[in-house]
Amino acid sequence: MTSRATTAGPRERLLEAAKRLTYTRGVGVGIDALLSASNVARRSLYEHFGGKDGLIAEVLRLAAEEDEATYRRTMRAAGGNPRDRLLAVFDALAKVVARPDFRGCRYLAADLALADPDHPGHAVTREYRQRVHHLLERELAALGHPRPDLAADQLLLLIDGTLAAGATRPDSRPAASARLLAEQILDAGAA
Amino acid sequence: MTSRATTAGPRERLLEAAKRLTYTRGVGVGIDALLSASNVARRSLYEHFGGKDGLIAEVLRLAAEEDEATYRRTMRAAGGNPRDRLLAVFDALAKVVARPDFRGCRYLAADLALADPDHPGHAVTREYRQRVHHLLERELAALGHPRPDLAADQLLLLIDGTLAAGATRPDSRPAASARLLAEQILDAGAA
DNA sequence: CCATGAATAGACCGGTCGATCTACTGGACC
DNA sequence: GGTCCAGTAGATCGACCGGTCTATTCATGG
């Protein structure tokens, strides 16, 4: 009986609580809040992550993995047509920004809040954006778009804009607005 | 000789230093940093602004005034053609995000960093976005766009996306990408 | 000449920050 | 049974947080 869920170790509990609290309260949350929310001893944080910065970076890494998987799942569920797969991303965004607890893009918030350009979190967010960019670019290439790199930049810009507007002007239905523009980007490839 | 610059009072000095430091270090900057950077006494802050929150709100108000004036100036300098006036905004954005000290949109950063939804800063940023939205919508109406309100939302989304991408992917030349999309929005009005 | 009021300097408050440390617990493994 | 070690609990550290306070300076105007 060594199996069973074993209630998840302190590392996992801390990561989960940090993922939640760094989003709702920002990366400026105090360590104590993370520890008490996860019922993890102070010392365990430093043994597992070396410090707050390491924990934040790991949280971003974990969230980025999940979010990238969500992108892939969304596109996979949309079938084999690259156009449908890309537009499905904006339909998914509409649901994301409509969630009552939506508070904007976690990665942009982290980049803006972490003033130190050498903070390890920045490298994580940078790589995440590259991965999403690559994801989009591949679909655009499959679509036969003449400039998949530029178009991927534009789609990424629409995604960032949607998440920003979703946080600051939720009543403007930004995902729908962005989807219309995305269609025009894709039409340039179908021409 | 009551005139002369008189070196600006403590209120102005503090506002100026806070405008600079809340941008470079975020709204989480300590009060002491703002006071020592402006050579203002601690007490003066509380007499003029009531506290840190009041100071931050006033800084956002001041910055919003200046930025709105910059929008108006950019459009005025672009002549009388609404299309030229709107596209000039994105040319101006290209220069903004190219500045070496560019650190993203001040207002979005504030909204993301101020976790308390009742913080007075949020009201300031909300009104600022409404003003810019109105500015864009008026030009779109003058252009004869069939849906100036939706189009203004889309332009605002492109602006937010440009500022976000400029902070996180500066090498992607987001303003140029956004301008191309903006042209398509405007073309819907010229049709 | 002196009263007024804005601004300054800076001590001080309780609280919190991230980080380090010691002491202890409990279960796994040999 | 004894060893080992991850994890817990919590005291403690210096630094800083936002905010309040007293005392002082200084230019102005009656």
Short mmCIF file of C-alpha atoms (C1' of nucleotides) in Angstrom, two decimals:
data_model
loop_
_atom_site.label_atom_id
_atom_site.label_comp_id
_atom_site.label_asym_id
_atom_site.label_seq_id
_atom_site.Cartn_x
_atom_site.Cartn_y
_atom_site.Cartn_z
CA MET A 1 0.00 0.00 0.00
CA THR A 2 2.80 2.41 -0.73
CA SER A 3 0.54 3.90 -3.39
CA ARG A 4 -2.64 5.85 -2.72
CA ALA A 5 -2.58 9.64 -3.14
CA THR A 6 -0.57 10.04 0.09
CA THR A 7 -2.09 13.56 0.31
CA ALA A 8 0.63 15.20 -1.83
CA GLY A 9 3.96 16.24 -0.34
CA PRO A 10 4.80 19.68 0.98
CA ARG A 11 6.46 20.65 -2.30
CA GLU A 12 3.27 20.06 -4.25
CA ARG A 13 1.06 21.68 -1.62
CA LEU A 14 3.25 24.76 -1.56
CA LEU A 15 3.36 25.00 -5.34
CA GLU A 16 -0.39 24.72 -5.58
CA ALA A 17 -1.04 27.37 -2.94
CA ALA A 18 1.58 29.64 -4.49
CA LYS A 19 0.07 29.21 -7.93
CA ARG A 20 -3.26 30.32 -6.59
CA LEU A 21 -2.11 33.16 -4.34
CA THR A 22 0.49 34.66 -6.64
CA TYR A 23 -2.31 35.01 -9.16
CA THR A 24 -5.00 36.43 -6.91
CA ARG A 25 -2.70 38.67 -4.87
CA GLY A 26 0.24 39.07 -7.23
CA VAL A 27 3.81 37.88 -6.88
CA GLY A 28 4.24 40.35 -4.04
CA VAL A 29 2.42 38.01 -1.66
CA GLY A 30 4.26 37.34 1.54
CA ILE A 31 5.89 34.03 2.21
CA ASP A 32 3.89 33.56 5.39
CA ALA A 33 0.65 33.63 3.45
CA LEU A 34 1.92 30.91 1.15
CA LEU A 35 3.16 28.76 4.00
CA SER A 36 0.05 28.99 6.13
CA ALA A 37 -2.20 28.42 3.12
CA SER A 38 -0.35 25.22 2.27
CA ASN A 39 0.44 24.02 5.78
CA VAL A 40 4.10 23.76 4.91
CA ALA A 41 6.97 24.49 7.23
CA ARG A 42 9.06 27.55 6.57
CA ARG A 43 12.19 25.58 6.20
CA SER A 44 10.76 23.30 3.53
CA LEU A 45 10.36 26.25 1.20
CA TYR A 46 14.08 26.99 1.31
CA GLU A 47 15.08 23.36 0.96
CA HIS A 48 12.87 22.82 -2.06
CA PHE A 49 13.15 26.13 -3.87
CA GLY A 50 16.07 28.00 -2.34
CA GLY A 51 13.94 31.02 -1.58
CA LYS A 52 10.98 33.04 -2.71
CA ASP A 53 12.42 33.84 -6.12
CA GLY A 54 12.99 30.18 -6.84
CA LEU A 55 9.47 29.33 -5.76
CA ILE A 56 7.98 32.03 -7.98
CA ALA A 57 10.02 30.84 -10.95
CA GLU A 58 8.89 27.27 -10.36
CA VAL A 59 5.27 28.36 -10.07
CA LEU A 60 5.55 30.16 -13.39
CA ARG A 61 7.17 27.10 -14.91
CA LEU A 62 4.37 24.87 -13.67
CA ALA A 63 1.64 27.24 -14.81
CA ALA A 64 3.30 27.63 -18.20
CA GLU A 65 3.33 23.88 -18.69
CA GLU A 66 -0.35 23.67 -17.88
CA ASP A 67 -1.28 26.62 -20.05
CA GLU A 68 0.68 25.33 -23.00
CA ALA A 69 -1.04 21.98 -22.59
CA THR A 70 -4.37 23.80 -22.57
CA TYR A 71 -3.49 25.53 -25.85
CA ARG A 72 -2.64 22.16 -27.39
CA ARG A 73 -5.79 20.55 -26.03
CA THR A 74 -7.94 23.41 -27.31
CA MET A 75 -6.48 23.12 -30.79
CA ARG A 76 -6.65 19.36 -30.82
CA ALA A 77 -10.33 19.45 -29.88
CA ALA A 78 -10.98 21.82 -32.79
CA GLY A 79 -10.10 19.20 -35.38
CA GLY A 80 -7.59 19.16 -38.19
CA ASN A 81 -8.33 22.41 -39.97
CA PRO A 82 -5.61 24.92 -38.99
CA ARG A 83 -8.04 27.80 -39.32
CA ASP A 84 -10.52 26.18 -36.95
CA ARG A 85 -7.71 25.26 -34.59
CA LEU A 86 -6.46 28.84 -34.37
CA LEU A 87 -9.87 30.44 -34.01
CA ALA A 88 -10.69 27.94 -31.28
CA VAL A 89 -7.97 29.62 -29.23
CA PHE A 90 -9.98 32.84 -29.14
CA ASP A 91 -13.16 31.00 -28.27
CA ALA A 92 -11.29 29.49 -25.36
CA LEU A 93 -9.99 32.93 -24.39
CA ALA A 94 -13.55 34.19 -24.24
CA LYS A 95 -14.29 31.65 -21.56
CA VAL A 96 -11.07 32.38 -19.69
CA VAL A 97 -11.61 36.13 -19.42
CA ALA A 98 -15.26 35.58 -18.49
CA ARG A 99 -14.35 33.64 -15.38
CA PRO A 100 -15.31 35.60 -12.27
CA ASP A 101 -11.86 35.21 -10.75
CA PHE A 102 -10.02 36.26 -13.91
CA ARG A 103 -7.37 38.78 -13.00
CA GLY A 104 -5.38 39.15 -16.22
CA CYS A 105 -2.38 37.34 -17.65
CA ARG A 106 -0.25 35.80 -14.93
CA TYR A 107 2.94 36.07 -16.97
CA LEU A 108 2.51 39.69 -17.98
CA ALA A 109 1.65 40.57 -14.39
CA ALA A 110 4.81 38.83 -13.22
CA ASP A 111 6.97 40.55 -15.81
CA LEU A 112 5.58 43.94 -14.84
CA ALA A 113 5.81 43.31 -11.12
CA LEU A 114 9.31 41.84 -11.03
CA ALA A 115 11.34 45.00 -11.49
CA ASP A 116 14.66 43.17 -11.39
CA PRO A 117 15.39 42.15 -15.00
CA ASP A 118 17.55 39.30 -13.70
CA HIS A 119 14.75 37.68 -11.75
CA PRO A 120 14.56 34.01 -12.79
CA GLY A 121 10.87 34.41 -13.49
CA HIS A 122 11.53 36.47 -16.60
CA ALA A 123 13.33 33.64 -18.34
CA VAL A 124 10.34 31.38 -17.72
CA THR A 125 7.82 33.80 -19.17
CA ARG A 126 10.05 34.49 -22.14
CA GLU A 127 10.32 30.82 -22.99
CA TYR A 128 6.60 30.33 -22.53
CA ARG A 129 5.84 33.04 -25.08
CA GLN A 130 8.28 31.50 -27.50
CA ARG A 131 6.54 28.18 -27.15
CA VAL A 132 3.11 29.65 -27.78
CA HIS A 133 4.51 31.61 -30.69
CA HIS A 134 5.90 28.44 -32.16
CA LEU A 135 2.57 26.72 -31.66
CA LEU A 136 0.75 29.44 -33.56
CA GLU A 137 3.38 29.70 -36.26
CA ARG A 138 3.16 26.01 -37.02
CA GLU A 139 -0.57 26.24 -37.58
CA LEU A 140 -0.15 29.30 -39.76
CA ALA A 141 2.43 27.51 -41.86
CA ALA A 142 0.07 24.57 -42.23
CA LEU A 143 -2.57 27.05 -43.30
CA GLY A 144 -0.23 28.23 -46.04
CA HIS A 145 0.09 31.70 -44.62
CA PRO A 146 2.74 33.69 -46.52
CA ARG A 147 4.29 35.16 -43.39
CA PRO A 148 3.63 32.77 -40.52
CA ASP A 149 6.18 34.45 -38.24
CA LEU A 150 4.63 37.89 -38.54
CA ALA A 151 1.14 36.47 -38.29
CA ALA A 152 2.08 34.57 -35.13
CA ASP A 153 3.37 37.82 -33.65
CA GLN A 154 0.06 39.42 -34.49
CA LEU A 155 -1.98 36.60 -32.98
CA LEU A 156 0.16 36.75 -29.86
CA LEU A 157 -0.45 40.48 -29.74
CA LEU A 158 -4.18 39.85 -29.98
CA ILE A 159 -3.97 37.29 -27.20
CA ASP A 160 -2.06 39.68 -24.93
CA GLY A 161 -4.49 42.45 -25.78
CA THR A 162 -7.44 40.22 -25.03
CA LEU A 163 -6.07 39.24 -21.65
CA ALA A 164 -5.24 42.87 -20.84
CA ALA A 165 -8.64 44.15 -21.92
CA GLY A 166 -10.31 41.27 -20.15
CA ALA A 167 -8.75 42.42 -16.91
CA THR A 168 -9.40 46.13 -17.33
CA ARG A 169 -12.49 46.38 -19.55
CA PRO A 170 -14.27 43.04 -19.13
CA ASP A 171 -17.52 44.44 -20.50
CA SER A 172 -15.92 45.05 -23.90
CA ARG A 173 -15.98 41.35 -24.82
CA PRO A 174 -12.37 41.51 -25.99
CA ALA A 175 -12.10 37.90 -27.11
CA ALA A 176 -14.88 38.39 -29.66
CA SER A 177 -13.23 41.57 -30.93
CA ALA A 178 -9.91 39.82 -31.17
CA ARG A 179 -11.40 36.86 -32.98
CA LEU A 180 -12.69 39.10 -35.74
CA LEU A 181 -9.21 40.49 -36.22
CA ALA A 182 -7.72 37.02 -36.06
CA GLU A 183 -9.97 35.96 -38.90
CA GLN A 184 -8.54 38.74 -41.02
CA ILE A 185 -5.04 37.59 -40.24
CA LEU A 186 -5.90 34.07 -41.30
CA ASP A 187 -7.67 35.28 -44.43
CA ALA A 188 -4.38 36.77 -45.57
CA GLY A 189 -3.13 33.19 -45.68
CA ALA A 190 -6.15 31.83 -47.52
CA ALA A 191 -5.82 34.44 -50.28
CA MET B 1 9.84 88.77 -8.06
CA THR B 2 7.25 86.42 -6.71
CA SER B 3 7.49 84.55 -9.97
CA ARG B 4 10.53 82.64 -11.17
CA ALA B 5 10.43 78.87 -11.08
CA THR B 6 11.01 78.84 -7.33
CA THR B 7 12.26 75.27 -7.83
CA ALA B 8 8.79 73.70 -7.61
CA GLY B 9 7.11 72.91 -4.29
CA PRO B 10 7.32 69.65 -2.42
CA ARG B 11 4.02 68.48 -3.84
CA GLU B 12 5.29 68.76 -7.40
CA ARG B 13 8.68 67.29 -6.56
CA LEU B 14 7.09 64.32 -4.86
CA LEU B 15 4.65 63.75 -7.71
CA GLU B 16 7.44 63.87 -10.25
CA ALA B 17 9.65 61.43 -8.35
CA ALA B 18 6.69 59.13 -7.72
CA LYS B 19 5.72 59.22 -11.38
CA ARG B 20 9.20 58.09 -12.29
CA LEU B 21 9.77 55.51 -9.56
CA THR B 22 6.33 53.91 -9.60
CA TYR B 23 6.98 53.23 -13.28
CA THR B 24 10.52 51.92 -13.05
CA ARG B 25 10.04 49.96 -9.82
CA GLY B 26 6.29 49.47 -9.83
CA VAL B 27 3.67 50.81 -7.45
CA GLY B 28 5.18 48.63 -4.74
CA VAL B 29 8.01 51.09 -4.22
CA GLY B 30 8.55 52.10 -0.66
CA ILE B 31 7.59 55.53 0.60
CA ASP B 32 11.12 56.19 1.79
CA ALA B 33 12.46 55.81 -1.73
CA LEU B 34 9.97 58.38 -3.01
CA LEU B 35 10.71 60.83 -0.21
CA SER B 36 14.47 60.66 -0.46
CA ALA B 37 14.36 60.87 -4.25
CA SER B 38 12.29 64.04 -4.10
CA ASN B 39 13.81 65.60 -0.97
CA VAL B 40 10.42 65.91 0.59
CA ALA B 41 9.64 65.50 4.25
CA ARG B 42 7.68 62.48 5.33
CA ARG B 43 4.92 64.54 6.80
CA SER B 44 4.34 66.51 3.64
CA LEU B 45 3.27 63.36 1.86
CA TYR B 46 0.46 62.77 4.31
CA GLU B 47 -0.65 66.40 4.33
CA HIS B 48 -0.83 66.57 0.56
CA PHE B 49 -2.07 63.14 -0.37
CA GLY B 50 -3.35 61.53 2.82
CA GLY B 51 -1.17 58.47 2.35
CA LYS B 52 0.51 56.27 -0.18
CA ASP B 53 -2.70 55.24 -1.88
CA GLY B 54 -3.69 58.85 -2.42
CA LEU B 55 -0.27 59.63 -3.83
CA ILE B 56 -0.43 56.71 -6.25
CA ALA B 57 -3.90 57.71 -7.40
CA GLU B 58 -2.73 61.27 -7.97
CA VAL B 59 0.31 60.07 -9.89
CA LEU B 60 -1.93 57.99 -12.14
CA ARG B 61 -4.23 60.98 -12.61
CA LEU B 62 -1.32 63.20 -13.57
CA ALA B 63 0.17 60.63 -15.94
CA ALA B 64 -3.23 60.01 -17.51
CA GLU B 65 -3.66 63.71 -18.22
CA GLU B 66 -0.29 63.86 -19.90
CA ASP B 67 -0.82 60.71 -21.90
CA GLU B 68 -4.23 61.79 -23.09
CA ALA B 69 -2.71 65.11 -24.14
CA THR B 70 -0.05 63.19 -26.02
CA TYR B 71 -2.73 61.21 -27.86
CA ARG B 72 -4.45 64.46 -28.84
CA ARG B 73 -1.17 66.06 -29.90
CA THR B 74 -0.21 63.03 -31.98
CA MET B 75 -3.53 63.06 -33.80
CA ARG B 76 -3.52 66.83 -34.27
CA ALA B 77 -0.06 66.68 -35.80
CA ALA B 78 -1.29 64.05 -38.25
CA GLY B 79 -3.66 66.48 -39.96
CA GLY B 80 -7.39 66.35 -40.59
CA ASN B 81 -7.83 62.91 -42.15
CA PRO B 82 -9.25 60.58 -39.47
CA ARG B 83 -7.48 57.62 -40.99
CA ASP B 84 -4.11 59.37 -40.82
CA ARG B 85 -4.86 60.57 -37.32
CA LEU B 86 -5.62 57.07 -36.07
CA LEU B 87 -2.69 55.41 -37.76
CA ALA B 88 -0.41 58.10 -36.36
CA VAL B 89 -1.21 56.69 -32.92
CA PHE B 90 0.52 53.45 -33.82
CA ASP B 91 3.50 55.25 -35.28
CA ALA B 92 3.80 57.08 -31.98
CA LEU B 93 3.47 53.77 -30.13
CA ALA B 94 6.39 52.41 -32.13
CA LYS B 95 8.58 55.15 -30.69
CA VAL B 96 7.24 54.68 -27.18
CA VAL B 97 7.93 50.95 -26.98
CA ALA B 98 11.36 51.47 -28.57
CA ARG B 99 12.53 53.69 -25.73
CA PRO B 100 15.27 51.97 -23.74
CA ASP B 101 13.48 52.62 -20.44
CA PHE B 102 10.11 51.35 -21.67
CA ARG B 103 8.63 49.03 -19.11
CA GLY B 104 5.11 48.43 -20.35
CA CYS B 105 1.84 50.20 -19.75
CA ARG B 106 1.80 52.05 -16.45
CA TYR B 107 -1.94 51.70 -16.03
CA LEU B 108 -2.13 48.01 -16.75
CA ALA B 109 0.80 47.41 -14.40
CA ALA B 110 -1.00 49.36 -11.70
CA ASP B 111 -4.26 47.48 -12.22
CA LEU B 112 -2.47 44.15 -12.02
CA ALA B 113 -0.34 45.12 -9.03
CA LEU B 114 -3.08 46.70 -6.92
CA ALA B 115 -4.87 43.58 -5.77
CA ASP B 116 -7.45 45.51 -3.79
CA PRO B 117 -10.30 46.25 -6.21
CA ASP B 118 -11.26 49.27 -4.11
CA HIS B 119 -7.90 50.98 -4.47
CA PRO B 120 -8.50 54.53 -5.74
CA GLY B 121 -6.02 53.94 -8.54
CA HIS B 122 -8.42 51.63 -10.37
CA ALA B 123 -10.99 54.37 -10.85
CA VAL B 124 -8.33 56.57 -12.42
CA THR B 125 -7.19 53.95 -14.91
CA ARG B 126 -10.76 53.07 -15.79
CA GLU B 127 -11.61 56.66 -16.59
CA TYR B 128 -8.43 57.05 -18.58
CA ARG B 129 -9.35 54.11 -20.80
CA GLN B 130 -12.82 55.50 -21.31
CA ARG B 131 -11.32 58.79 -22.42
CA VAL B 132 -8.99 57.14 -24.91
CA HIS B 133 -11.84 54.98 -26.11
CA HIS B 134 -13.94 58.06 -26.70
CA LEU B 135 -11.05 59.71 -28.53
CA LEU B 136 -10.75 56.76 -30.89
CA GLU B 137 -14.47 56.34 -31.33
CA ARG B 138 -14.87 59.96 -32.39
CA GLU B 139 -12.30 59.56 -35.13
CA LEU B 140 -13.89 56.34 -36.28
CA ALA B 141 -17.27 58.02 -36.47
CA ALA B 142 -15.72 60.85 -38.49
CA LEU B 143 -14.28 58.19 -40.75
CA GLY B 144 -17.76 56.85 -41.31
CA HIS B 145 -17.04 53.52 -39.70
CA PRO B 146 -20.21 51.47 -39.37
CA ARG B 147 -19.41 50.31 -35.85
CA PRO B 148 -17.22 52.94 -34.23
CA ASP B 149 -17.75 51.56 -30.74
CA LEU B 150 -16.64 48.05 -31.61
CA ALA B 151 -13.78 49.38 -33.72
CA ALA B 152 -12.61 51.57 -30.84
CA ASP B 153 -12.60 48.51 -28.60
CA GLN B 154 -10.49 46.73 -31.17
CA LEU B 155 -8.03 49.61 -31.50
CA LEU B 156 -7.77 49.79 -27.74
CA LEU B 157 -7.12 46.06 -27.70
CA LEU B 158 -4.36 46.56 -30.26
CA ILE B 159 -2.85 49.36 -28.19
CA ASP B 160 -2.87 47.25 -25.04
CA GLY B 161 -1.42 44.34 -26.94
CA THR B 162 1.29 46.53 -28.40
CA LEU B 163 2.30 47.84 -24.99
CA ALA B 164 2.25 44.34 -23.54
CA ALA B 165 4.29 42.85 -26.37
CA GLY B 166 6.63 45.83 -26.29
CA ALA B 167 7.43 45.03 -22.69
CA THR B 168 7.78 41.27 -23.10
CA ARG B 169 8.82 40.73 -26.73
CA PRO B 170 10.39 44.03 -27.80
CA ASP B 171 12.13 42.40 -30.76
CA SER B 172 8.78 41.55 -32.36
CA ARG B 173 8.14 45.18 -33.44
CA PRO B 174 4.60 45.01 -32.09
CA ALA B 175 3.58 48.53 -33.11
CA ALA B 176 4.18 47.71 -36.77
CA SER B 177 2.20 44.48 -36.48
CA ALA B 178 -0.61 46.30 -34.74
CA ARG B 179 -0.64 49.07 -37.34
CA LEU B 180 -1.28 46.55 -40.08
CA LEU B 181 -4.26 45.22 -38.17
CA ALA B 182 -5.45 48.75 -37.44
CA GLU B 183 -5.48 49.49 -41.14
CA GLN B 184 -7.82 46.55 -41.65
CA ILE B 185 -10.14 47.89 -38.97
CA LEU B 186 -10.20 51.29 -40.65
CA ASP B 187 -10.73 49.75 -44.07
CA ALA B 188 -13.97 48.27 -42.78
CA GLY B 189 -15.12 51.86 -42.40
CA ALA B 190 -13.94 53.00 -45.85
CA ALA B 191 -15.82 50.17 -47.53
"C1'" DC C 1 8.37 92.73 15.39
"C1'" DC C 2 5.99 89.11 15.66
"C1'" DA C 3 2.42 85.74 14.37
"C1'" DT C 4 1.23 82.43 10.94
"C1'" DG C 5 1.58 78.42 8.34
"C1'" DA C 6 3.98 75.47 5.16
"C1'" DA C 7 7.78 72.62 5.01
"C1'" DT C 8 11.62 70.17 7.06
"C1'" DA C 9 14.18 66.68 9.89
"C1'" DG C 10 13.86 62.72 12.07
"C1'" DA C 11 12.54 59.84 16.02
"C1'" DC C 12 9.25 56.43 16.74
"C1'" DC C 13 5.29 53.05 16.32
"C1'" DG C 14 3.57 48.26 15.38
"C1'" DG C 15 3.69 45.22 11.84
"C1'" DT C 16 5.59 42.52 8.08
"C1'" DC C 17 9.20 41.26 4.98
"C1'" DG C 18 12.49 37.32 3.42
"C1'" DA C 19 15.72 34.46 5.44
"C1'" DT C 20 18.33 31.63 8.94
"C1'" DC C 21 18.47 28.82 12.73
"C1'" DT C 22 17.60 25.20 16.46
"C1'" DA C 23 14.85 21.59 18.27
"C1'" DC C 24 11.69 18.12 17.58
"C1'" DT C 25 8.62 14.54 15.25
"C1'" DG C 26 7.64 10.47 12.70
"C1'" DG C 27 8.15 7.10 9.44
"C1'" DA C 28 11.17 4.28 6.28
"C1'" DC C 29 14.98 1.37 5.79
"C1'" DC C 30 18.78 -1.77 7.21
"C1'" DG D 1 16.57 -1.43 17.74
"C1'" DG D 2 18.97 2.01 15.75
"C1'" DT D 3 19.88 5.23 12.01
"C1'" DC D 4 18.59 8.44 8.95
"C1'" DC D 5 16.23 12.19 7.05
"C1'" DA D 6 12.39 14.87 5.22
"C1'" DG D 7 9.28 17.55 7.35
"C1'" DT D 8 7.30 20.43 11.22
"C1'" DA D 9 7.13 24.13 14.56
"C1'" DG D 10 8.55 28.23 15.83
"C1'" DA D 11 12.01 31.59 17.69
"C1'" DT D 12 14.86 34.98 15.88
"C1'" DC D 13 17.29 38.15 12.74
"C1'" DG D 14 17.95 42.71 10.42
"C1'" DA D 15 15.66 45.36 7.20
"C1'" DC D 16 11.88 47.68 5.62
"C1'" DC D 17 6.89 48.76 5.50
"C1'" DG D 18 3.23 52.68 5.94
"C1'" DG D 19 1.95 55.88 9.24
"C1'" DT D 20 2.09 59.16 13.36
"C1'" DC D 21 4.41 62.17 16.06
"C1'" DT D 22 7.27 66.30 18.03
"C1'" DA D 23 10.32 69.81 17.31
"C1'" DT D 24 12.41 73.04 14.29
"C1'" DT D 25 13.25 76.08 10.33
"C1'" DC D 26 11.96 79.81 7.51
"C1'" DA D 27 9.66 82.98 4.49
"C1'" DT D 28 5.67 85.74 4.45
"C1'" DG D 29 2.44 89.33 5.68
"C1'" DG D 30 -0.09 91.99 9.23
#
